Short mmCIF file of C-alpha atoms in Angstrom, two decimals:
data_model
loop_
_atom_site.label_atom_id
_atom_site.label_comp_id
_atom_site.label_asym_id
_atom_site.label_seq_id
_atom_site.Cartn_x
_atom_site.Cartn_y
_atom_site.Cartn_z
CA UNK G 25 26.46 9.36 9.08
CA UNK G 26 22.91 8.70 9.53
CA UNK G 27 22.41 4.95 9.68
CA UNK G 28 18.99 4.06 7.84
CA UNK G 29 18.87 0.42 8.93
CA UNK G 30 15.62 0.25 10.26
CA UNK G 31 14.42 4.40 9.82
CA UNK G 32 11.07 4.64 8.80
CA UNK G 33 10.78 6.70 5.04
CA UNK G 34 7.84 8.24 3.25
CA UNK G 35 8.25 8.66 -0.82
CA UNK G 36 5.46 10.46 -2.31
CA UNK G 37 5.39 9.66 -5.86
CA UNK G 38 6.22 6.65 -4.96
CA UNK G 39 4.82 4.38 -7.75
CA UNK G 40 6.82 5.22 -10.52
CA UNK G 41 9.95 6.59 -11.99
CA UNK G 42 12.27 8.40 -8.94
CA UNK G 43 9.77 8.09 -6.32
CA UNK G 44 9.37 4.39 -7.23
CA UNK G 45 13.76 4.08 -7.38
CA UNK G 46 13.74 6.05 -3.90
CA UNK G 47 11.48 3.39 -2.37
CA UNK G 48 14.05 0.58 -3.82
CA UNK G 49 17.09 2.34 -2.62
CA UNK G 50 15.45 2.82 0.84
CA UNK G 51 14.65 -1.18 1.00
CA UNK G 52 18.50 -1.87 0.27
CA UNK G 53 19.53 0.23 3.17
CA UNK G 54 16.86 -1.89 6.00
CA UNK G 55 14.53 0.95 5.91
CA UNK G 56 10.59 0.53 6.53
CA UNK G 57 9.02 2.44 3.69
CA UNK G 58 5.80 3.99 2.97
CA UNK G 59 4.77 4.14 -0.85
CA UNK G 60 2.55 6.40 -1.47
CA UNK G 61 0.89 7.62 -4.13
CA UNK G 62 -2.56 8.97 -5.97
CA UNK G 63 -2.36 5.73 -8.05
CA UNK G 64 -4.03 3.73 -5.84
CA UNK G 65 -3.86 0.29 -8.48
CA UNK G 66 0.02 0.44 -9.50
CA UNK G 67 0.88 2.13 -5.91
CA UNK G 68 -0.55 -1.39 -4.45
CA UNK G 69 1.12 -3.50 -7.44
CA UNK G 70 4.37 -2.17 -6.26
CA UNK G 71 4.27 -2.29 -2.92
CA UNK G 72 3.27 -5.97 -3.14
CA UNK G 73 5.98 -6.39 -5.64
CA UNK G 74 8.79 -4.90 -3.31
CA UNK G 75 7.35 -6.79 -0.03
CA UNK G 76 10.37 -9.52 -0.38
CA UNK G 77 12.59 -6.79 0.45
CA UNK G 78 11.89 -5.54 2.98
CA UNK G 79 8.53 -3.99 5.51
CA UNK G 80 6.57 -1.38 2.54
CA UNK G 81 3.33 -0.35 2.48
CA UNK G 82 0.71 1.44 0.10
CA UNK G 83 -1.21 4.57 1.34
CA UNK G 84 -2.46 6.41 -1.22
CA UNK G 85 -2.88 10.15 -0.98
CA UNK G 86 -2.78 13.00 -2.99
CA UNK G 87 -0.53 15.82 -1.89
CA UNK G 88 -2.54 18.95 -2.96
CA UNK G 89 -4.94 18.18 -0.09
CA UNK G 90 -3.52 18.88 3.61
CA UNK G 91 -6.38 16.09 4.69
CA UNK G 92 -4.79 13.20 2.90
CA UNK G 93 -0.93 14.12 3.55
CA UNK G 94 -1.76 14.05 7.54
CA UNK G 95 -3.71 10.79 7.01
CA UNK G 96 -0.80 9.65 5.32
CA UNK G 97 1.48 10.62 8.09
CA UNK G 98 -1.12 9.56 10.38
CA UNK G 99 -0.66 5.79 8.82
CA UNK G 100 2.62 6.16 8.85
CA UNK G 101 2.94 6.65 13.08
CA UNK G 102 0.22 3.47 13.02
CA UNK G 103 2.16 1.14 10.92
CA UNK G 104 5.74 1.98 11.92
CA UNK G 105 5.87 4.19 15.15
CA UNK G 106 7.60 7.65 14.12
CA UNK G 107 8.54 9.09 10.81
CA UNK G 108 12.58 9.68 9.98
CA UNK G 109 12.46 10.49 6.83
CA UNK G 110 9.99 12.12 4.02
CA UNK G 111 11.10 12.37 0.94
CA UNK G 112 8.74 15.05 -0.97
CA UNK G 113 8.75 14.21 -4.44
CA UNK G 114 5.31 13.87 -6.45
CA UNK G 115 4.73 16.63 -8.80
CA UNK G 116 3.63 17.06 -12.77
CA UNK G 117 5.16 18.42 -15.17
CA UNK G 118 3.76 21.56 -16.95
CA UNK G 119 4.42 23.24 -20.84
CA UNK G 120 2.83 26.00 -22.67
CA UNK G 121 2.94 29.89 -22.97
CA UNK G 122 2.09 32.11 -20.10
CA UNK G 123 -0.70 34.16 -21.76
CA UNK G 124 -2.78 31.02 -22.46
CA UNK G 125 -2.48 29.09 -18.97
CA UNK G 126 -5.57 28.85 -17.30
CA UNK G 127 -5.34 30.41 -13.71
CA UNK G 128 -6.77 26.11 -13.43
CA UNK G 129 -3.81 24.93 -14.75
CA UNK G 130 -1.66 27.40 -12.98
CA UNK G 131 -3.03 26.53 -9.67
CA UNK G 132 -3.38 22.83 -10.02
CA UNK G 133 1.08 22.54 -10.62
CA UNK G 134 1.42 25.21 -7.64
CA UNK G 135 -0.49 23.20 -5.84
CA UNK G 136 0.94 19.44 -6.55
CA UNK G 137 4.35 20.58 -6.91
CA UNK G 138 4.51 23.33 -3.81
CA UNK G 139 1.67 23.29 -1.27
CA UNK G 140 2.54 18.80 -1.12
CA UNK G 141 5.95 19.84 -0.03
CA UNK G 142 4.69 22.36 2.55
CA UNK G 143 1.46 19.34 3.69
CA UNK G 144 4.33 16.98 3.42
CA UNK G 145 6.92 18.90 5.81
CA UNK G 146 4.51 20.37 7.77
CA UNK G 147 2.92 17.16 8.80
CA UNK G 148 6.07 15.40 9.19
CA UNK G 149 7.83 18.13 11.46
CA UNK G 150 5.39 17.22 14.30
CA UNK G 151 6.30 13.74 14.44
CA UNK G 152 9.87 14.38 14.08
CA UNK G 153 10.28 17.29 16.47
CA UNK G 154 8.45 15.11 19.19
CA UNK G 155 10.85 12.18 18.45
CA UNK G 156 14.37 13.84 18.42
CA UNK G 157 14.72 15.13 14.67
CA UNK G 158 14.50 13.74 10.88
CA UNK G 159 15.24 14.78 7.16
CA UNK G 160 12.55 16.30 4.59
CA UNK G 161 14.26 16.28 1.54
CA UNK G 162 11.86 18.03 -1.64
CA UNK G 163 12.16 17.21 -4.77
CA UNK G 164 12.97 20.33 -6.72
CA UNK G 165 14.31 20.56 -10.57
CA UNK G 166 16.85 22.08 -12.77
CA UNK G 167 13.94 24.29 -13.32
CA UNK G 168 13.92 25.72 -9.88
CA UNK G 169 17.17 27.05 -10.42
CA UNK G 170 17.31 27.90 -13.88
CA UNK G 171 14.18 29.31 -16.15
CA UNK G 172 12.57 27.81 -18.84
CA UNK G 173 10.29 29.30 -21.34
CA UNK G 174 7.89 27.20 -21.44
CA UNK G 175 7.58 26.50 -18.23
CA UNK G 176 6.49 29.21 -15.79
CA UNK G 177 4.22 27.38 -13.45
CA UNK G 178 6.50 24.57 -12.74
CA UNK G 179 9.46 27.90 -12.59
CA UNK G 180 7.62 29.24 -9.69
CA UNK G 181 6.65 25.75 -7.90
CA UNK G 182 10.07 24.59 -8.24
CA UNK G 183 11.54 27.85 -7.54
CA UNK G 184 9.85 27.91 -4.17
CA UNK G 185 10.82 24.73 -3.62
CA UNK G 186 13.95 25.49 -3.53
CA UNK G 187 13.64 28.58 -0.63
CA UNK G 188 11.04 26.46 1.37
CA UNK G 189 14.16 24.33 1.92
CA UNK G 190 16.50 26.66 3.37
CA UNK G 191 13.36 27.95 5.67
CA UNK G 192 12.69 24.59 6.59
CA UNK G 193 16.18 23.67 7.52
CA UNK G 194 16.79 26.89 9.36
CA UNK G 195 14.24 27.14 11.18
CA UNK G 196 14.34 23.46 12.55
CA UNK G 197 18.05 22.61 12.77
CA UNK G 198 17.34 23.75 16.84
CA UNK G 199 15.32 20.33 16.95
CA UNK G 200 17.57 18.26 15.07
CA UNK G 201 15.80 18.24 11.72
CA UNK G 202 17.56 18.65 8.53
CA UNK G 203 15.86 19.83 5.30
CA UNK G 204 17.74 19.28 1.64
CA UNK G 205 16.61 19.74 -1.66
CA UNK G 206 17.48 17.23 -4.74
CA UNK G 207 17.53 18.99 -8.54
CA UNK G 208 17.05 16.42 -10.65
CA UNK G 209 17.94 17.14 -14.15
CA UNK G 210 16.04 15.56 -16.92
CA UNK G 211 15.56 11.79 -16.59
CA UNK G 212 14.78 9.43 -18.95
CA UNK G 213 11.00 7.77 -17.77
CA UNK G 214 8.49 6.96 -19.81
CA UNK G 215 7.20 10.20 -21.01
CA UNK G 216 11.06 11.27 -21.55
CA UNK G 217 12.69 9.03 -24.18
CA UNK G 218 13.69 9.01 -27.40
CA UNK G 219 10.45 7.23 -28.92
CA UNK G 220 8.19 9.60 -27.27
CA UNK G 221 9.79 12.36 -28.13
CA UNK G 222 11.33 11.98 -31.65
CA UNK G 223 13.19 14.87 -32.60
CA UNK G 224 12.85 16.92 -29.80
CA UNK G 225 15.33 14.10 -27.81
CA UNK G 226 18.65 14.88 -29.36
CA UNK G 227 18.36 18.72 -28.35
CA UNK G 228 17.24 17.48 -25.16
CA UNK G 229 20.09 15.89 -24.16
CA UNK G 230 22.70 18.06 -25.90
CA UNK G 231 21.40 20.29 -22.96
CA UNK G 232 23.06 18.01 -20.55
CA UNK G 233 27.52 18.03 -20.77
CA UNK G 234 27.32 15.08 -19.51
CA UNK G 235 26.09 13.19 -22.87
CA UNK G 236 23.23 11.56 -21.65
CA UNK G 237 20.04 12.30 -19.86
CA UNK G 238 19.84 10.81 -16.24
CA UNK G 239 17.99 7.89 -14.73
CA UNK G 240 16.28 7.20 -11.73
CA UNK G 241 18.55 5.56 -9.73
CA UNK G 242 21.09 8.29 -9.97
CA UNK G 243 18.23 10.62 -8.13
CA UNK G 244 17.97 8.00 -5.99
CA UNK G 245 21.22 8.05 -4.77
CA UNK G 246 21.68 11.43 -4.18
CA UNK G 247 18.41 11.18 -1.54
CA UNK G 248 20.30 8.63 -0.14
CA UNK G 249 23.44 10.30 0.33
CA UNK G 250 20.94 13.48 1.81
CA UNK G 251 19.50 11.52 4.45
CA UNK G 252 22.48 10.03 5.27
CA UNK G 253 24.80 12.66 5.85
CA UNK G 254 24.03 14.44 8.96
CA UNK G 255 26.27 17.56 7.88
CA UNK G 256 23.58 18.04 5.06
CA UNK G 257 21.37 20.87 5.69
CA UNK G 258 19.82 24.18 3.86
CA UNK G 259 20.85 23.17 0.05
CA UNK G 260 19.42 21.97 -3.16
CA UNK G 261 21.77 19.42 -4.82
CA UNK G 262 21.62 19.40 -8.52
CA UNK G 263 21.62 16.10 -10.56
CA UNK G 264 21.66 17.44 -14.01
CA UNK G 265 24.45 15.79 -15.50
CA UNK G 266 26.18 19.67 -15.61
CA UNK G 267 23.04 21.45 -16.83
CA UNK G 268 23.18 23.93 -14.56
CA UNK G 269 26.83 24.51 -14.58
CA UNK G 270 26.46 26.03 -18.04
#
């Protein structure tokens, strides 16, 4: 097991929801973190909010440009020496049919939600190959394994995703990096909850065996349990409460 007492973690999307649980669950394992996020006010709020437990710090940075992911990686080898972990997770959500998206829209979820993983890994892969290995783990979705109607730019982001991962991991397991994916399933957040979306929540969650939709900790835990188990390579895990079991 890979002991993360002291590793150093970045968590894009770190300000809210499961980038902001990630942070916490790194903090209760000793781990230095790095919060970053394009929300420069809350991303500073938290960090200052989480300082009692442990070393954090705010960068902000958006992932869809390769500039401000290596500055954030940059910080990162200033503050706290070497990278060990990145945890790729900001991304957007997108809805709508296919013959009305805007190449715009198109291209700004395909960029968030798959060229930040590939800025994110890429940047972190020289660090970690110079200092003896690491784990990118990307946040990918239900919807990278499954399709969705609605739902074809985040489909292809997500869906790529999910094969950047096992590129990733085989191509770098000679240098002693590992590379998993985490599928969350839906997860209840503040756009995702029963007042926000009425009637809509009940079919929501019937979608889900499990009874329930999932919260943030429980994604969390499962990037936990990925950088932490050094026989973890090449897969996407799915947190989906059974969703994609069906």
């Amino acid at each position: 097991m890979n002991d993360l007492k002291g590793k150093v973690a970045i968590i894009t999307g770190g300000a809210s929801g499961i980038g902001l649980a990630t942070v916490e669950a790194f903090l209760d394992k000793g781990s230095k973190v790095v919060l970053s996020d394009y929300n420069e006010e809350l991303g500073k709020q938290q960090a200052d909010r989480l300082a009692e437990k442990g070393e954090v710090i705010f960068v902000k940075a958006d992932v869809s440009k390769e500039e401000e992911v290596k500055a954030l990686v940059d910080k990162t080898v200033e503050t706290f020496g070497t990278v060990d972990v990145i945890f790729n997770n900001a991304g957007i959500g997108s809805q709508g049919e296919t013959h009305a998206l805007s190449y715009e829209d198109y291209e700004k979820v395909i960029k968030i939600n798959q060229d930040g993983v590939f800025f994110g890994a890429k940047h972190a892969l020289n660090v970690m190959r110079e200092n003896g290995g690491g784990v990118i783990i990307n946040c990918a979705s239900i919807l990278g394994l499954v399709g969705e109607p609605t739902a074809f730019a985040y489909n292809a982001a997500k869906g790529a995703v999910v094969l950047m991962t096992k590129s990733l991991a085989l191509q770098y397991a000679k240098d002693n990096v590992r590379c998993v994916g985490i599928a969350p399933g839906y997860v209840e957040s503040g756009m995702v909850n029963k007042e926000a979306l009425g009637e809509y929540y009940d079919g929501l969650v019937a979608k889900h065996p499990i009874g329930r939709l999932g919260v943030a900790d429980e994604i969390a835990h499962a990037v936990i349990f990925a950088a932490e188990n050094t026989f973890l390579t090449g897969l996407t895990i799915p947190v989906d409460g059974g969703y994609t079991a069906q």
